[in-house]
């Protein structure tokens, strides 16, 4: 979509040490990520670490609640609510990965495969590679935490 929200991009840059071009690219890809949730079964997309940076941009866009709501209604016909994983679910997944990573990955594999095939089916191989390899290699959790700026007044 041609939708642009300059304040989200600038706020993202004030929160993370990224260039304007990087923030703009992440914003553009975040819009596709949101659209993917609308067309995914149950409106849920399993967010692997590789696309966590898109979720961070979404959090930034959500801060502009009226603009975000207007965007959702204009492009999706209704509000797309952010429903993060509950603490118990997060703990369960973390514990599974700690206790037996191989077994946990087997359990999570269908969700990951569904995500990858949904990206591929709707946006193609180039987008799948960009999100999983491009963002995944560059914006690891460790890197995201390293580029996160301290909160200032």
CSV table of C-alpha atoms in Angstrom, one decimal:
chain,number,residue,atom,x,y,z
A,1,UNK,CA,0.0,0.0,0.0
A,2,UNK,CA,1.0,3.6,-0.5
A,3,UNK,CA,0.2,4.5,3.1
A,4,UNK,CA,3.0,6.4,4.9
A,5,UNK,CA,3.2,7.4,8.5
A,6,UNK,CA,6.2,9.7,9.0
A,7,UNK,CA,5.8,10.0,12.8
A,8,UNK,CA,6.0,6.2,13.2
A,9,UNK,CA,9.2,6.1,11.2
A,10,UNK,CA,10.7,9.0,13.2
A,11,UNK,CA,9.6,7.4,16.5
A,12,UNK,CA,11.1,4.1,15.5
A,13,UNK,CA,14.4,5.9,14.7
A,14,UNK,CA,14.3,7.6,18.2
A,15,UNK,CA,13.9,4.1,19.8
A,16,UNK,CA,16.4,2.2,17.6
A,17,UNK,CA,19.7,3.1,16.0
A,18,UNK,CA,18.7,2.6,12.4
A,19,UNK,CA,18.8,4.9,9.4
A,20,UNK,CA,15.8,6.5,7.9
A,21,UNK,CA,16.0,4.1,4.9
A,22,UNK,CA,16.1,1.1,7.2
A,23,UNK,CA,13.1,2.4,9.3
A,24,UNK,CA,11.1,3.2,6.1
A,25,UNK,CA,11.8,-0.3,4.7
A,26,UNK,CA,10.8,-1.9,8.0
A,27,UNK,CA,7.6,0.2,8.0
A,28,UNK,CA,6.8,-0.9,4.5
A,29,UNK,CA,7.3,-4.6,5.3
A,30,UNK,CA,5.4,-4.2,8.6
A,31,UNK,CA,2.3,-3.2,6.5
A,32,UNK,CA,2.6,-6.5,4.6
A,33,UNK,CA,3.1,-8.4,7.8
A,34,UNK,CA,-0.2,-6.9,9.1
A,35,UNK,CA,-2.0,-7.8,5.9
A,36,UNK,CA,-0.6,-11.3,6.3
A,37,UNK,CA,-2.3,-11.6,9.7
A,38,UNK,CA,-5.6,-10.5,8.2
A,39,UNK,CA,-5.5,-13.3,5.7
A,40,UNK,CA,-4.0,-16.0,8.0
A,41,UNK,CA,-6.3,-18.6,9.7
A,42,UNK,CA,-7.5,-17.2,13.0
A,43,UNK,CA,-5.7,-13.9,12.3
A,44,UNK,CA,-2.6,-15.2,13.9
A,45,UNK,CA,0.9,-15.4,12.6
A,46,UNK,CA,3.6,-17.3,14.5
A,47,UNK,CA,6.3,-14.6,14.9
A,48,UNK,CA,9.7,-16.2,14.6
A,49,UNK,CA,12.7,-14.2,15.7
A,50,UNK,CA,13.6,-13.4,12.1
A,51,UNK,CA,10.6,-11.1,11.8
A,52,UNK,CA,10.7,-9.7,15.3
A,53,UNK,CA,11.8,-6.3,14.0
A,54,UNK,CA,8.5,-6.0,12.1
A,55,UNK,CA,6.7,-6.6,15.4
A,56,UNK,CA,8.8,-3.8,17.0
A,57,UNK,CA,7.7,-1.4,14.2
A,58,UNK,CA,4.1,-2.5,14.8
A,59,UNK,CA,4.4,-1.6,18.5
A,60,UNK,CA,5.6,1.8,17.4
A,61,UNK,CA,2.7,2.3,15.0
A,62,UNK,CA,0.3,1.2,17.7
A,63,UNK,CA,1.4,4.2,19.8
A,64,UNK,CA,-0.4,6.4,17.3
A,65,UNK,CA,-3.7,4.8,18.1
A,66,UNK,CA,-6.1,7.0,16.0
A,67,UNK,CA,-3.9,6.8,12.9
A,68,UNK,CA,-3.4,3.1,13.4
A,69,UNK,CA,-7.1,2.6,13.8
A,70,UNK,CA,-7.8,4.7,10.7
A,71,UNK,CA,-5.2,2.7,8.7
A,72,UNK,CA,-6.7,-0.7,9.8
A,73,UNK,CA,-10.3,0.4,8.9
A,74,UNK,CA,-9.2,1.8,5.6
A,75,UNK,CA,-7.1,-1.1,4.4
A,76,UNK,CA,-8.5,-4.1,6.3
A,77,UNK,CA,-12.1,-3.1,7.0
A,78,UNK,CA,-11.7,-3.5,10.8
A,79,UNK,CA,-9.2,-3.1,13.6
A,80,UNK,CA,-6.3,-5.5,13.8
A,81,UNK,CA,-5.7,-5.9,17.5
A,82,UNK,CA,-2.2,-6.8,18.8
A,83,UNK,CA,-2.5,-9.9,20.9
A,84,UNK,CA,0.9,-10.8,22.3
A,85,UNK,CA,1.7,-14.2,23.6
A,86,UNK,CA,0.6,-14.5,27.2
A,87,UNK,CA,3.2,-14.9,29.9
A,88,UNK,CA,2.4,-18.5,30.6
A,89,UNK,CA,2.6,-19.4,26.9
A,90,UNK,CA,5.9,-17.6,26.6
A,91,UNK,CA,7.3,-19.4,29.7
A,92,UNK,CA,6.1,-22.7,28.4
A,93,UNK,CA,7.8,-22.2,25.0
A,94,UNK,CA,11.0,-21.0,26.7
A,95,UNK,CA,11.0,-23.9,29.0
A,96,UNK,CA,10.4,-26.4,26.2
A,97,UNK,CA,13.3,-24.9,24.2
A,98,UNK,CA,15.6,-25.0,27.3
A,99,UNK,CA,14.6,-28.6,28.3
A,100,UNK,CA,14.8,-30.2,24.9
A,101,UNK,CA,15.4,-27.9,22.0
A,102,UNK,CA,15.2,-30.6,19.4
A,103,UNK,CA,11.8,-31.8,20.6
A,104,UNK,CA,10.5,-28.2,21.0
A,105,UNK,CA,11.5,-27.4,17.4
A,106,UNK,CA,9.6,-30.5,16.2
A,107,UNK,CA,6.5,-29.2,18.1
A,108,UNK,CA,6.8,-25.7,16.7
A,109,UNK,CA,7.8,-26.8,13.2
A,110,UNK,CA,4.2,-26.8,11.8
A,111,UNK,CA,3.6,-23.2,12.9
A,112,UNK,CA,6.9,-22.1,11.4
A,113,UNK,CA,6.2,-24.0,8.2
A,114,UNK,CA,2.8,-22.4,8.0
A,115,UNK,CA,4.3,-19.0,8.4
A,116,UNK,CA,6.9,-19.6,5.7
A,117,UNK,CA,4.4,-21.0,3.3
A,118,UNK,CA,1.9,-18.2,3.9
A,119,UNK,CA,4.6,-15.6,3.2
A,120,UNK,CA,5.6,-17.5,0.1
A,121,UNK,CA,2.1,-18.1,-1.2
A,122,UNK,CA,1.1,-14.4,-0.8
A,123,UNK,CA,4.3,-12.5,-1.4
A,124,UNK,CA,6.7,-14.9,-3.2
A,125,UNK,CA,10.1,-16.3,-2.6
A,126,UNK,CA,11.9,-12.9,-2.7
A,127,UNK,CA,9.9,-11.6,0.2
A,128,UNK,CA,10.3,-14.9,2.2
A,129,UNK,CA,14.1,-14.6,1.7
A,130,UNK,CA,14.1,-10.9,2.7
A,131,UNK,CA,12.1,-11.5,5.9
A,132,UNK,CA,13.7,-14.7,7.1
A,133,UNK,CA,17.3,-14.3,5.8
A,134,UNK,CA,17.6,-10.5,5.4
A,135,UNK,CA,15.8,-9.3,8.5
A,136,UNK,CA,16.6,-12.6,10.4
A,137,UNK,CA,20.4,-12.3,9.8
A,138,UNK,CA,20.6,-8.6,10.5
A,139,UNK,CA,18.0,-8.0,13.2
A,140,UNK,CA,18.6,-10.8,15.6
A,141,UNK,CA,17.3,-10.4,19.2
A,142,UNK,CA,20.8,-9.6,20.3
A,143,UNK,CA,21.2,-6.9,17.6
A,144,UNK,CA,17.8,-5.4,18.3
A,145,UNK,CA,18.7,-5.1,22.0
A,146,UNK,CA,22.0,-3.6,21.1
A,147,UNK,CA,20.4,-0.9,18.8
A,148,UNK,CA,17.6,-0.2,21.2
A,149,UNK,CA,18.2,3.3,22.5
A,150,UNK,CA,17.8,4.3,26.2
A,151,UNK,CA,14.6,6.2,27.0
A,152,UNK,CA,15.1,9.9,27.3
A,153,UNK,CA,12.9,12.9,28.0
